[in-house]
Coordinates of C-alpha atoms (C1' of nucleotides) in Angstrom, one line a residue:
Chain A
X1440 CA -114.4 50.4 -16.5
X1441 CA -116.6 52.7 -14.1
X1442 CA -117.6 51.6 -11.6
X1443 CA -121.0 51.5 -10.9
X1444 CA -124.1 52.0 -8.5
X1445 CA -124.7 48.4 -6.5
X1446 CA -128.3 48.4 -8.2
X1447 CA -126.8 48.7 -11.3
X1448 CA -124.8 45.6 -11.0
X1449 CA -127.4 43.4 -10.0
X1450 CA -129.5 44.5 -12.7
X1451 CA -126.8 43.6 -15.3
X1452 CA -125.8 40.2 -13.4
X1453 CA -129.5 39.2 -13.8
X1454 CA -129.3 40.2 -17.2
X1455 CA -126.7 37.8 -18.2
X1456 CA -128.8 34.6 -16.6
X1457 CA -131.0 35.9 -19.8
X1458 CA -128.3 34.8 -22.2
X1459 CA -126.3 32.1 -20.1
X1460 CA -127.5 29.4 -17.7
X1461 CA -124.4 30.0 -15.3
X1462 CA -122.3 32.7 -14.2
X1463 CA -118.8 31.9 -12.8
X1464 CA -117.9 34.6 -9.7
X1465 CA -114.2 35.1 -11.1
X1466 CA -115.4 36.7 -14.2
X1467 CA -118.0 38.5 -13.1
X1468 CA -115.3 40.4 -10.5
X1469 CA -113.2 41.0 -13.3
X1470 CA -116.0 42.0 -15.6
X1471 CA -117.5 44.8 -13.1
X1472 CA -113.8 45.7 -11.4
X1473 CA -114.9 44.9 -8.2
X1474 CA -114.0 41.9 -5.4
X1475 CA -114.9 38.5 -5.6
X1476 CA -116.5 39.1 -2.4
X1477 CA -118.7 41.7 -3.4
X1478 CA -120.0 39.7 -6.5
X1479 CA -120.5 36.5 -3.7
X1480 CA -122.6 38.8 -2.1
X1481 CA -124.7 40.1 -4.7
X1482 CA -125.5 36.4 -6.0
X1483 CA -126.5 36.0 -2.0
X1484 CA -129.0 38.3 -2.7
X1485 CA -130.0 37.6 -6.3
X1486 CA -130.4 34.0 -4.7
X1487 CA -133.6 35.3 -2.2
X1488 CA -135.5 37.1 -5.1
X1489 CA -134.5 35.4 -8.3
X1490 CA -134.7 31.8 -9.7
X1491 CA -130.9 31.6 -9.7
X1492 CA -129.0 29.0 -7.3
X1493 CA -125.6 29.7 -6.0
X1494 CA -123.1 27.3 -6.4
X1495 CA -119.2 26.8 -6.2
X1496 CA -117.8 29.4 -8.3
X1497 CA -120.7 31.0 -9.3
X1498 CA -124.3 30.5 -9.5
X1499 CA -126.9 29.0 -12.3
X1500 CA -130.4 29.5 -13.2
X1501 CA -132.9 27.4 -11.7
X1502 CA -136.5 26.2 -12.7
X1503 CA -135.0 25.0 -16.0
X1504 CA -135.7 21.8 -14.8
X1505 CA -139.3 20.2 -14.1
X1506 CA -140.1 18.4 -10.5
X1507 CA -137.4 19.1 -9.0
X1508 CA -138.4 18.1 -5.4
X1509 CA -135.0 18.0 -3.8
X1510 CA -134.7 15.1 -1.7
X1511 CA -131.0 14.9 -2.5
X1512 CA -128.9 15.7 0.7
X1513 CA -131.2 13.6 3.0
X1514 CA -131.2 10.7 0.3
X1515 CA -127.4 10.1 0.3
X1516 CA -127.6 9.7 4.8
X1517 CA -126.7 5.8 4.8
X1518 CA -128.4 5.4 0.9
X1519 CA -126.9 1.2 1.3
X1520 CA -129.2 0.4 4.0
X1521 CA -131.9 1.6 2.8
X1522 CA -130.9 0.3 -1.3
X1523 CA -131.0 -3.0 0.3
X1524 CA -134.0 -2.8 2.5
X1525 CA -135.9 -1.4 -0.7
X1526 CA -135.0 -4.2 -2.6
X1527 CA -136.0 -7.0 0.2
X1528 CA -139.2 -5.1 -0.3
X1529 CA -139.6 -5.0 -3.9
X1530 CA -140.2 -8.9 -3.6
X1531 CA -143.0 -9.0 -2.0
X1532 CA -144.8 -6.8 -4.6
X1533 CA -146.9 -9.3 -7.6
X1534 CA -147.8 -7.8 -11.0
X1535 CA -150.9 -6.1 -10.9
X1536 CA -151.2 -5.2 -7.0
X1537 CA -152.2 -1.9 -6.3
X1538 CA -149.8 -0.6 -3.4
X1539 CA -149.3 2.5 -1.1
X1540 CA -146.1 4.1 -0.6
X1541 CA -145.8 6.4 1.7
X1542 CA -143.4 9.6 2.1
X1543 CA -139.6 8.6 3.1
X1544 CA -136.7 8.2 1.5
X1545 CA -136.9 4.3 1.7
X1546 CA -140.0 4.0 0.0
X1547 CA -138.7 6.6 -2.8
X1548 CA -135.7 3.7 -3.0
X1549 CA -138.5 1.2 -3.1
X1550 CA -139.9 3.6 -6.2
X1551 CA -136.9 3.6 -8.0
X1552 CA -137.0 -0.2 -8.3
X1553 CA -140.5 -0.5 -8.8
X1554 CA -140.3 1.3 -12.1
X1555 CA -140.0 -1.7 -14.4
X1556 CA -142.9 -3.2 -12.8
X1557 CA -145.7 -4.7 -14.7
X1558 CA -149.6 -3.8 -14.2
X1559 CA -149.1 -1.8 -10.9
X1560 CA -151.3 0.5 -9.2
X1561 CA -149.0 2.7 -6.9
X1562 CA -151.0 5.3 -4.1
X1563 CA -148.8 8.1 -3.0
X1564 CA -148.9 11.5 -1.1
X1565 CA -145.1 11.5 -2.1
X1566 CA -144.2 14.1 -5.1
X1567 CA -140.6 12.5 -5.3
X1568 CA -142.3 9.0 -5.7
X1569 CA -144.5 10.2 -8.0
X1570 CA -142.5 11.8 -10.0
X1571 CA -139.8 8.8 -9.9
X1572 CA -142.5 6.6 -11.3
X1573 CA -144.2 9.3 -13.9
X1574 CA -143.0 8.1 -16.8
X1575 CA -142.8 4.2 -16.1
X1576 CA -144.7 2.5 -18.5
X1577 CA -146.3 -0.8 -16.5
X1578 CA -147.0 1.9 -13.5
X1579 CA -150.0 3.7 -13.0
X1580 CA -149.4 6.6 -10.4
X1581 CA -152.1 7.9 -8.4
X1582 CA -151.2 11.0 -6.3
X1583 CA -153.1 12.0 -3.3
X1584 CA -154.4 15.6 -2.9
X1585 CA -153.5 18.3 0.3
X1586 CA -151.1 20.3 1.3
X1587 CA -148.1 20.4 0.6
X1588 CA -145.3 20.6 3.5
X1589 CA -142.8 23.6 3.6
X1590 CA -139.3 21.8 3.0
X1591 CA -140.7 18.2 2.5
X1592 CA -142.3 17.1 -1.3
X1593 CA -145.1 15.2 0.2
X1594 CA -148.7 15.8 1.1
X1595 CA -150.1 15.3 4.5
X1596 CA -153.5 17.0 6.1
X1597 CA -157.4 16.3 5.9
X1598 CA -157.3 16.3 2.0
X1599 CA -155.0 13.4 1.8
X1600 CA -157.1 11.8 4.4
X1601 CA -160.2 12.4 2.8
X1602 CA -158.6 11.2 -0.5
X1603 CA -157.2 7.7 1.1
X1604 CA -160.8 6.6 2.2
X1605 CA -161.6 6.4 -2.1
X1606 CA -159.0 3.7 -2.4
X1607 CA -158.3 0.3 -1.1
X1608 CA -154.7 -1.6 -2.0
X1609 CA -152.8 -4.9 -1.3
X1610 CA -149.5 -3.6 0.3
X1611 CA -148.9 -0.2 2.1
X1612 CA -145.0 0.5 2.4
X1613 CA -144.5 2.7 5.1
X1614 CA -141.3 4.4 6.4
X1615 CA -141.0 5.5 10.1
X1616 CA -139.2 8.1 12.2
X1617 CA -138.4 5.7 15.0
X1618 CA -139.7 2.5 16.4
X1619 CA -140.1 2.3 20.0
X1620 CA -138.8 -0.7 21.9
X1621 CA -142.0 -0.6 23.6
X1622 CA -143.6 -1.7 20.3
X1623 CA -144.9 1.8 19.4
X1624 CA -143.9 3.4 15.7
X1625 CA -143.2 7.4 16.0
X1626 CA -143.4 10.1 13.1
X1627 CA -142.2 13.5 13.7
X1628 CA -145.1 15.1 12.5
X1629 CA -148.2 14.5 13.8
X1630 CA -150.4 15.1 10.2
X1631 CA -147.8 12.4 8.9
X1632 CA -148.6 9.8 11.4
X1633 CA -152.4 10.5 11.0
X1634 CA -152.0 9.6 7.2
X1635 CA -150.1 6.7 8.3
X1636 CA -152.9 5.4 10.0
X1637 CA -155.1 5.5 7.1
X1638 CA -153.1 3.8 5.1
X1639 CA -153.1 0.7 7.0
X1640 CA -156.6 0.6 7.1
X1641 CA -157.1 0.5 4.0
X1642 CA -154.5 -2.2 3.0
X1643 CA -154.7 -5.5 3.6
X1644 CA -150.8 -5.9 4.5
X1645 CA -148.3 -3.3 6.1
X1646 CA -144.9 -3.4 5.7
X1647 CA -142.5 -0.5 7.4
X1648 CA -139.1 0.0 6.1
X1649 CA -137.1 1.1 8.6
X1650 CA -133.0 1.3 8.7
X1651 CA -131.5 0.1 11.7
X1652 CA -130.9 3.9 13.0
X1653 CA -134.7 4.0 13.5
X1654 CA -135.0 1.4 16.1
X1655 CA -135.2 2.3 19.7
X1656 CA -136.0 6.1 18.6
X1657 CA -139.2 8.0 19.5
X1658 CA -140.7 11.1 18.1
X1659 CA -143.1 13.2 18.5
X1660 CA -146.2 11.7 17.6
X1661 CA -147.1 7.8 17.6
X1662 CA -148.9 6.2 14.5
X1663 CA -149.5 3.0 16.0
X1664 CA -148.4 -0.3 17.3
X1665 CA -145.9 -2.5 16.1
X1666 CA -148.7 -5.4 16.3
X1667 CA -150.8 -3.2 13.3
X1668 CA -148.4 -3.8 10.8
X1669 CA -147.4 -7.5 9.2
X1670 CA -143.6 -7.2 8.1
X1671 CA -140.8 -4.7 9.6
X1672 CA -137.6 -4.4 7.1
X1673 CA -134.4 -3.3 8.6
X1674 CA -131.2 -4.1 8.1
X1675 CA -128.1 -6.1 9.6
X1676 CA -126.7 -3.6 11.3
X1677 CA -129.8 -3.6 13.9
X1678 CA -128.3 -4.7 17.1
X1679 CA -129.7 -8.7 17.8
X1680 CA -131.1 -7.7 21.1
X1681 CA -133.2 -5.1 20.2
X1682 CA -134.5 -7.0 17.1
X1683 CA -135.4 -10.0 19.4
X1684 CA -137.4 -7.3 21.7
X1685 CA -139.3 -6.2 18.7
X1686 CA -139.8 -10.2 17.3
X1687 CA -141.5 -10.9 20.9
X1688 CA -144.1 -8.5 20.1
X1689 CA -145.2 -10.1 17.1
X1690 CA -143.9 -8.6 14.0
X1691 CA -142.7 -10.4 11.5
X1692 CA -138.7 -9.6 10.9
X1693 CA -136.8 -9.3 7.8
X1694 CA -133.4 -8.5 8.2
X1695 CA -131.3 -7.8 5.3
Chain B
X41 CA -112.8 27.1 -23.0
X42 CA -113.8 29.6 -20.3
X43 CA -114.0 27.5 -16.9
X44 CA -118.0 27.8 -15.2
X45 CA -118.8 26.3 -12.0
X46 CA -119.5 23.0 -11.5
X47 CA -123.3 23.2 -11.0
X48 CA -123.5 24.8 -14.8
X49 CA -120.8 22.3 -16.4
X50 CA -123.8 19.4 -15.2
X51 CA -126.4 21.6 -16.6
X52 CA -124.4 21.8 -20.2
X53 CA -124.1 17.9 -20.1
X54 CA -127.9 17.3 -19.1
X55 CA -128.7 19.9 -22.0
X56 CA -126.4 17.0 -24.5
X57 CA -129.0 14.6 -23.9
X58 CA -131.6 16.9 -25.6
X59 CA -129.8 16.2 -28.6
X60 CA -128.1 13.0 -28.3
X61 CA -129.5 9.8 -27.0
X62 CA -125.5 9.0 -25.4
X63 CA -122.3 11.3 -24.2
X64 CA -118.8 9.3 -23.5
X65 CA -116.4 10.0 -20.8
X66 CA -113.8 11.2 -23.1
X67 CA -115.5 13.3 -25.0
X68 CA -116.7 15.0 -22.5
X69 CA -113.6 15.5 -20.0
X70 CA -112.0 17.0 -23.6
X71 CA -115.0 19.8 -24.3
X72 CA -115.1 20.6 -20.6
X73 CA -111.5 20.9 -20.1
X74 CA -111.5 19.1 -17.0
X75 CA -110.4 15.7 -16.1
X76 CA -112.3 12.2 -16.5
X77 CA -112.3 11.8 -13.4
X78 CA -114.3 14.8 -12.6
X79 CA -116.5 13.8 -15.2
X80 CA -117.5 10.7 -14.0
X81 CA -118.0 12.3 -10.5
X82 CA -120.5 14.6 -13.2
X83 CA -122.4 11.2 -14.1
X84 CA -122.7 9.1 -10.9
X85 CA -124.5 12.3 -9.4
X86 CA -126.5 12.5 -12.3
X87 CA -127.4 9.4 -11.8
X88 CA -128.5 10.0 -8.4
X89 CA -130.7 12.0 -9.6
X90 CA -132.0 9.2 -12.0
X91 CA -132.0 11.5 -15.1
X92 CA -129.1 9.0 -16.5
X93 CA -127.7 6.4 -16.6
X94 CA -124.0 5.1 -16.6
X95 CA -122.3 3.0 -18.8
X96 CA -118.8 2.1 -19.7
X97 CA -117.1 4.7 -21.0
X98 CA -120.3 7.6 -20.7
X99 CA -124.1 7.2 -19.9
X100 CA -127.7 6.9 -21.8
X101 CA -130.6 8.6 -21.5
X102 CA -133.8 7.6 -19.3
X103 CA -137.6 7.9 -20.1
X104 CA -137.9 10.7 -17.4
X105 CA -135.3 12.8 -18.9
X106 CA -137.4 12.8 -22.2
X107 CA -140.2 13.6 -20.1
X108 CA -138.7 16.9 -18.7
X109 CA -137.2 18.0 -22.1
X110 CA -140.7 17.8 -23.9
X111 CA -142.7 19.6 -21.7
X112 CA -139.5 22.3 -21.6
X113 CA -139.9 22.5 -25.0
X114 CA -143.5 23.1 -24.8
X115 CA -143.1 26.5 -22.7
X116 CA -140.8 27.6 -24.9
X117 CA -143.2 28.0 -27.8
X118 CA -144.7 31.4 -28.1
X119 CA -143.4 32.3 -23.8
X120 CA -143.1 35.9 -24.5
X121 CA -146.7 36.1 -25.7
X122 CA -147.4 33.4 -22.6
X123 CA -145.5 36.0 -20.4
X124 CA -147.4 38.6 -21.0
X125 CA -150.6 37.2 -20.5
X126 CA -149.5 35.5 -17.1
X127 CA -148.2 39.3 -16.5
X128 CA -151.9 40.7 -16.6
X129 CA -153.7 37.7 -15.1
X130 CA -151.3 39.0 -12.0
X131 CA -152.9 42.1 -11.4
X132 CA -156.6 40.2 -10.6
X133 CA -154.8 38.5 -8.0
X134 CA -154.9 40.4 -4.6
X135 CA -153.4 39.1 -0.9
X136 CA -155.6 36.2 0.6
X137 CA -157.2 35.2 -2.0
X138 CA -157.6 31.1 -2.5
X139 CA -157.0 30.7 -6.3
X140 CA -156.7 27.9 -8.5
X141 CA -154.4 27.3 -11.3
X142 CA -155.1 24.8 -14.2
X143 CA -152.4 22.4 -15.9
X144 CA -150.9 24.3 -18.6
X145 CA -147.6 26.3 -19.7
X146 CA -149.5 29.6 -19.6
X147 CA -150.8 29.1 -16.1
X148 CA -147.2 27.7 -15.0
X149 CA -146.1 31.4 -15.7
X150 CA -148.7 33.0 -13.9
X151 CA -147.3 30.2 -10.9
X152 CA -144.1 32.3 -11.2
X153 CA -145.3 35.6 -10.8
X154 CA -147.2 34.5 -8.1
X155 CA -144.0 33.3 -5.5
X156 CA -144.2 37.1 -3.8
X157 CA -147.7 36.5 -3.1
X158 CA -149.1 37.4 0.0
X159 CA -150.8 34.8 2.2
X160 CA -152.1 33.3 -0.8
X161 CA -153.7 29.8 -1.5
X162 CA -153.2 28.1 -4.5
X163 CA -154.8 25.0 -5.4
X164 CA -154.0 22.8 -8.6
X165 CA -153.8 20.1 -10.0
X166 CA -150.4 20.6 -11.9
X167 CA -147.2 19.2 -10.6
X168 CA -145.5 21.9 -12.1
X169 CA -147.3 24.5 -10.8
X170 CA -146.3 22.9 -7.3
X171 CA -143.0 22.6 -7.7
X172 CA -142.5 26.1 -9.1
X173 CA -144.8 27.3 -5.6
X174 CA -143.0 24.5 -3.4
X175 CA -140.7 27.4 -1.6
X176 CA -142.7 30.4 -2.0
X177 CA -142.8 31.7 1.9
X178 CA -146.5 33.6 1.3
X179 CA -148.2 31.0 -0.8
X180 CA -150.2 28.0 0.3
X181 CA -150.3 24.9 -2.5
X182 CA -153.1 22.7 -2.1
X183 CA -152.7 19.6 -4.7
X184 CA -155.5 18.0 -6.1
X185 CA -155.1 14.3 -6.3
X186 CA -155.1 11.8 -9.2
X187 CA -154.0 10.1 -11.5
X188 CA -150.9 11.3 -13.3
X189 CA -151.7 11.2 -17.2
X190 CA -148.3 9.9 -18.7
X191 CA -146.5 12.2 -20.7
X192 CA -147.6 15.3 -18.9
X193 CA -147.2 15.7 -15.2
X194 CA -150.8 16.9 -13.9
X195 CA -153.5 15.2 -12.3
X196 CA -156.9 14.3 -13.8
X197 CA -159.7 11.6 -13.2
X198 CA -162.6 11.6 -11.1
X199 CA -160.2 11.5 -7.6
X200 CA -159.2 15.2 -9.1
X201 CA -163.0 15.7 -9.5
X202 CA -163.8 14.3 -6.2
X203 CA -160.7 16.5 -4.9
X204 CA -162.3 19.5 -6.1
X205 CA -165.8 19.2 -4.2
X206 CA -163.7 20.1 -0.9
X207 CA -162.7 23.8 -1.7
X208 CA -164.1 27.1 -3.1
X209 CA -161.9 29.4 -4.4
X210 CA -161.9 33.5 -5.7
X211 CA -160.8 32.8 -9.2
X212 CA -159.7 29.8 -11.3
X213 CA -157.2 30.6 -14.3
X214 CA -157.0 28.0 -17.0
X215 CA -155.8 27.3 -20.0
X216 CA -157.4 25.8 -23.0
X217 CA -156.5 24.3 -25.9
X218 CA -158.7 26.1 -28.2
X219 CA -161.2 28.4 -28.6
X220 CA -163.9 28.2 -31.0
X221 CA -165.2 31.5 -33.1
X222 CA -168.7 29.6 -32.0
X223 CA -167.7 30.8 -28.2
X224 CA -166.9 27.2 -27.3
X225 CA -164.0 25.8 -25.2
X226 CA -162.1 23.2 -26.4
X227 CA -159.7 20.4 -24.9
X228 CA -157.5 18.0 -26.6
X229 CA -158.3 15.4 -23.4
X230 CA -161.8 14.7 -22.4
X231 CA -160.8 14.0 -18.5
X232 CA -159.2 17.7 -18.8
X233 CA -162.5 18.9 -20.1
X234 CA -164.4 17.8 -17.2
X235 CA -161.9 18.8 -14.1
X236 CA -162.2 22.0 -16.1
X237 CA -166.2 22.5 -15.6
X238 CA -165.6 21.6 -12.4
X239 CA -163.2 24.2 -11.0
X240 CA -165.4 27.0 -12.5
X241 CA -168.1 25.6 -10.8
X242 CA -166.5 26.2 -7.6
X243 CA -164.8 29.7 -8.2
X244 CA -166.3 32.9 -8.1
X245 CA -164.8 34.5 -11.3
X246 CA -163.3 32.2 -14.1
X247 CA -160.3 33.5 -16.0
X248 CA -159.0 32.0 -19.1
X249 CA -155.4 32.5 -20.9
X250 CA -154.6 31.9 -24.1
X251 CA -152.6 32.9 -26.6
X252 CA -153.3 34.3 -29.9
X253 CA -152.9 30.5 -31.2
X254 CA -155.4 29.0 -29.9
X255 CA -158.4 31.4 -30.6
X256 CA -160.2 29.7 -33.8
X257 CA -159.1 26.4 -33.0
X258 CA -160.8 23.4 -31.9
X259 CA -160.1 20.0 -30.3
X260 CA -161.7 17.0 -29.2
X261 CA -163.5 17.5 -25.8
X262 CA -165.7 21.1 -25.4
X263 CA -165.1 22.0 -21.4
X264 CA -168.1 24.7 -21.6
X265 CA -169.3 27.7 -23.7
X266 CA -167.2 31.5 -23.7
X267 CA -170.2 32.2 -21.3
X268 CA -169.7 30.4 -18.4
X269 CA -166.1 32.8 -18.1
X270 CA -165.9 36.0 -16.9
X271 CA -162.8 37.2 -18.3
X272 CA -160.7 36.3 -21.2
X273 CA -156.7 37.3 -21.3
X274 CA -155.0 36.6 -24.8
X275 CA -152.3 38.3 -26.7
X276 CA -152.5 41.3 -29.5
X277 CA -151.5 38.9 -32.2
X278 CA -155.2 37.7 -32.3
X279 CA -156.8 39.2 -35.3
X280 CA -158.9 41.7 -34.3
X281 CA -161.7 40.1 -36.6
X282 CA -162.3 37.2 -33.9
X283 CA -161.3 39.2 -31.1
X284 CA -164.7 41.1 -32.1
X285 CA -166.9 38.0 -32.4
X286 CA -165.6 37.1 -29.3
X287 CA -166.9 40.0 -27.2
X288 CA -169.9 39.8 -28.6
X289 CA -170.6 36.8 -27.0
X290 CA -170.4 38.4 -23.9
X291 CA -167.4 37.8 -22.2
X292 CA -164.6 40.2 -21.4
X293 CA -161.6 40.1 -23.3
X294 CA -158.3 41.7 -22.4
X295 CA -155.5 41.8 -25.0
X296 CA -152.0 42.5 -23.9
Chain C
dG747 C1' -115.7 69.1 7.9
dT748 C1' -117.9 65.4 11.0
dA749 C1' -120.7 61.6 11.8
dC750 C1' -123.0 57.7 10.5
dA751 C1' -124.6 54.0 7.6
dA752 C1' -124.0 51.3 3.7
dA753 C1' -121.1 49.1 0.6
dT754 C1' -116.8 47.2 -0.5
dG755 C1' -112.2 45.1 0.3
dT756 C1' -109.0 42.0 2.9
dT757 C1' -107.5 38.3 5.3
dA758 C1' -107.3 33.7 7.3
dG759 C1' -109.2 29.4 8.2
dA760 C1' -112.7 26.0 6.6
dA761 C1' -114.9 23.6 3.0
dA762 C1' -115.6 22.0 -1.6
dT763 C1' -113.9 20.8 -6.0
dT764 C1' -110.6 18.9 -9.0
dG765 C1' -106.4 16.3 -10.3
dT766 C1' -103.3 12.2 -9.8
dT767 C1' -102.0 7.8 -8.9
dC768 C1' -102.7 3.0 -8.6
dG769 C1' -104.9 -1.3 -8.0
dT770 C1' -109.3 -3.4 -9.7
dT771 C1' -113.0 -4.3 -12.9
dT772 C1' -115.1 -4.5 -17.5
dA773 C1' -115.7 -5.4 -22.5
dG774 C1' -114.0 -7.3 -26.3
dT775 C1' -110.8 -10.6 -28.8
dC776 C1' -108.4 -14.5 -29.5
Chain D
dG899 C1' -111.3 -19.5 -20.6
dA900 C1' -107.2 -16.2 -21.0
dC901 C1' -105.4 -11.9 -22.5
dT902 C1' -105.4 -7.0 -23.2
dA903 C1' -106.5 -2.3 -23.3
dA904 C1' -109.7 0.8 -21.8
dA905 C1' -112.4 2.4 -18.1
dC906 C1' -113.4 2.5 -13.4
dG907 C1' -113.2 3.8 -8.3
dA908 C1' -110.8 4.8 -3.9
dA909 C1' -107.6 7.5 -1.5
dC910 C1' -104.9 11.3 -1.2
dA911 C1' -102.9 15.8 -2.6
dA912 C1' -103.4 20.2 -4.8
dT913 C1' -106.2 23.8 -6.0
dT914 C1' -110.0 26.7 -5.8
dT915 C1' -113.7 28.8 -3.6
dC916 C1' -116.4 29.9 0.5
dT917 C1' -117.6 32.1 4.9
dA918 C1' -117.0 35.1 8.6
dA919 C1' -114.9 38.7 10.8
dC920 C1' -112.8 42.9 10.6
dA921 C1' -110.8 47.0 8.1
dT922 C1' -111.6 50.3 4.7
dT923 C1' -113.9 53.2 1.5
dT924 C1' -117.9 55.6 -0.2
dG925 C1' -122.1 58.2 0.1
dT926 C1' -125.1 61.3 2.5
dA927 C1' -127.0 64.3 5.9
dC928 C1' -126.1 67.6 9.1

DNA sequence: GTACAAATGTTAGAAATTGTTCGTTTAGTC
DNA sequence: GACTAAACGAACAATTTCTAACATTTGTAC
C-alpha cells in the first residue's frame, strides 16, 4: 500500500468509527503501513476533535451512550467506607419523605440504595444522582437548575439557589470536603458551600456523610458549623480522639 | 475472531443486552476469545457503572439500561434527515449568543454541532443535551430544573417554568411533535407544551426543527400557533403541498 | 544542495490488561 | 444438612500496550 498524506489517514480512521464502534491500534498500523506509534498519535488527536475515546489498544466511539457523567475514577477512592456509610444512612430515610442529596460521591452511594425506595421525593443539583435514580419507579427525582461545573456533573450557582428556596424536605444528605476539628465543615468551592447552606435551611434535619479521610481537613471555603447539622456519618476507621473532639461539640455521631 | 481493545469488547457486551434480557460467563469468554476471567473483570465494572447486574454464571439487565437503549433507538429513526436539519439550524448560531435548546433528538444534534462553539451559552432543559455539552471548552450549559419525567431524561413542571423566568436568550430551537396543516403546534405531553410557550416568550427569535414526519401530524397538547415562530427548519421529504400551506401562514420555512 | 520544520520510526522503561492457579463460595441435588 | 460441580475472587505471572525521549525520514522553501 501507498502511503499516504497524514490528513488522509485521519480522514479514513474517522471513517471507519462510521462502520465499527472500536478500532484496535495493531490493525490500523498494519492496515495504513505505518508505526503503531504514528496511529497512537493520530487517535491523540482524533481524541481532541472527535467523539472517539482512546483506550488500551485502540480507541472507541463515544456519546453512544446517554448520561454518561463520569464519576468513575473518583468513585472507586475507598468505595467501602463510603458503601457502608451510605447504607447507615439509607435508614434513617421513611417512605414518602422528600429528601435532599447533595453532590458527592457518598450521597451518589446513598442514591444507589435509595432506588427501591417507596413514595420518595429526592432534590438534587447532582446529574449522577439523578440520573442513578431516573428510572426508579417509587422515586420521584427533582433536579435543580444552574450551571453546570467544568469537570464535576453537578449544579452549583445563583440558579440552584434561587431554585432551593421553592422546596422544603425532611432530610438533606450532605457530603463534605473536610471537617474542621474546630467544628467548622469546609467545601472546596465556594458556590458548593453556598448551596450547602441552603439546603439546611430548608430541611428540617441534616445529616453529613463524611469518610474518615474528611475529618480534621480544611478547604477553601466553610459552609457552616458542625452545631447546624443533626447527624455526622463516618466510619470506623476515624481515629477515637478526633471523633470525641467532634462529639463535644454537639453533633450527633454515627460510626459505622 | 479479530482481537479489539478492551473498551470496545465492553461496548459489544452492553450492545447483547439490547437484545437479550441475560448473557453467561461462558458464553461470553468463548465469542470474545478471551478468558472468564477477563470476562467477569468485564461485568463487575459494568456493574459499577450500574447498567448490570451480576449473577452466577453471567448478569441481568437493569431498568436504566432499558432506559438508555430506548431513547438510542429513538435518534436513530430518520438521523440523517435529523442531521441535516441540526446542520442548518447551526448556521443561525453566531459566537456569544445565549441560546436555548429544547428536549428532543433533533435538538440533541444541533447540541453536537454546537461543542466548537464560541463563548456560547446554552440553556436547556434536556439532560442529554447537557451531557453531550458537559466538556465542550467554549460553551456555557445552564440547566433548567425539574422534575425528570420517567422514561425520558428532561426536565418539565412548573420549577422548569419558574427556571425559565430567570434568563433571556437570542434564539430557542425546539422540537415538536407535530405540526398541524391548521399552522398549529402539537405536543404529545401537555407539561412539554407549556415549558415550550414559555421559552419563546423569553427568546428573541424562535426556531423549530422537524422533520418531514411530523408536518401534518397532531398530538394531544397545542404549545402555540406556526405564528408565534420565526423560522421553520424541516427536511425536503415534506411534500411540497404542505410545505406551501405552511408559508402561507407566515412563517419562514427552510428545507434542507 | 542546504536548512528547517513536520511527520514518522525506534527504543526502553512504565503501566495496563489478560491468563493461570488455587482456595473459597454458591446453587442445586440427594 | 451434606455433597458435588460449577462459578467465583485474589494473587501472581505473562503479555500487551503505553508514554516519552530521541533518532530518522520526509517535505518544502530558499
Amino acid at each position: 500500500m501507498r502511503k499516504l498524506p497524514s490528513a488522509a489517514r485521519l480522514a479514513r480512521i474517522r471513517e471507519r468509527f462510521a462502520s465499527e464502534a472500536g478500532v484496535s491500534v495493531a490493525d490500523l498500523a498494519r492496515e495504513f503501513g505505518v508505526s503503531e506509534m504514528t496511529i497512537r498519535r493520530d487517535l491523540s488527536q482524533l481524541e481532541g476533535q472527535s467523539h472517539i475515546h482512546r483506550t488500551h489498544g485502540g480507541a472507541v466511539l463515544t456519546g453512544r451512550m446517554l448520561l454518561e457523567f463520569d464519576y468513575r475514577d473518583r468513585r472507586e477512592a475507598n468505595r467501602d467506607a463510603k458503601q457502608a456509610i451510605a447504607r447507615e444512612a439509607r435508614k434513617l430515610v421513611k417512605p414518602g419523605q422528600r429528601l435532599i442529596l447533595d453532590n458527592g460521591t457518598t450521597t451518589l452511594e446513598l442514591a444507589c440504595l435509595l432506588r427501591d425506595g417507596e413514595n420518595l421525593t429526592v432534590i438534587t443539583p447532582s446529574l449522577a444522582v439523578a440520573s442513578e435514580l431516573l428510572d426508579a419507579p417509587g422515586v420521584e427525582v427533582i433536579l435543580l437548575g444552574g450551571v453546570i461545573r467544568r469537570g464535576s456533573p453537578d449544579l452549583t450557582g445563583p440558579v440552584t439557589e434561587h431554585c432551593l428556596e421553592l422546596f422544603s424536605a425532611d432530610i438533606t444528605f450532605q457530603g463534605t470536603d473536610g471537617i474542621g476539628l474546630d467544628g467548622k465543615l469546609y467545601n472546596a468551592d465556594l458556590r458548593l458551600a453556598r448551596v450547602e447552606k441552603h439546603m439546611r435551611r430548608i430541611a428540617k434535619r441534616a445529616v453529613v456523610l463524611a469518610d474518615h479521610t474528611k475529618i480534621g481537613r480544611t478547604a477553601l471555603a466553610c459552609s457552616g458549623k458542625l452545631s447546624d447539622i443533626d447527624t455526622l456519618i463516618t466510619d470506623r476507621a476515624a481515629s477515637a480522639e478526633a471523633l470525641r473532639r467532634l462529639s463535644k461539640l454537639g453533633v450527633r455521631t454515627v460510626t459505622v
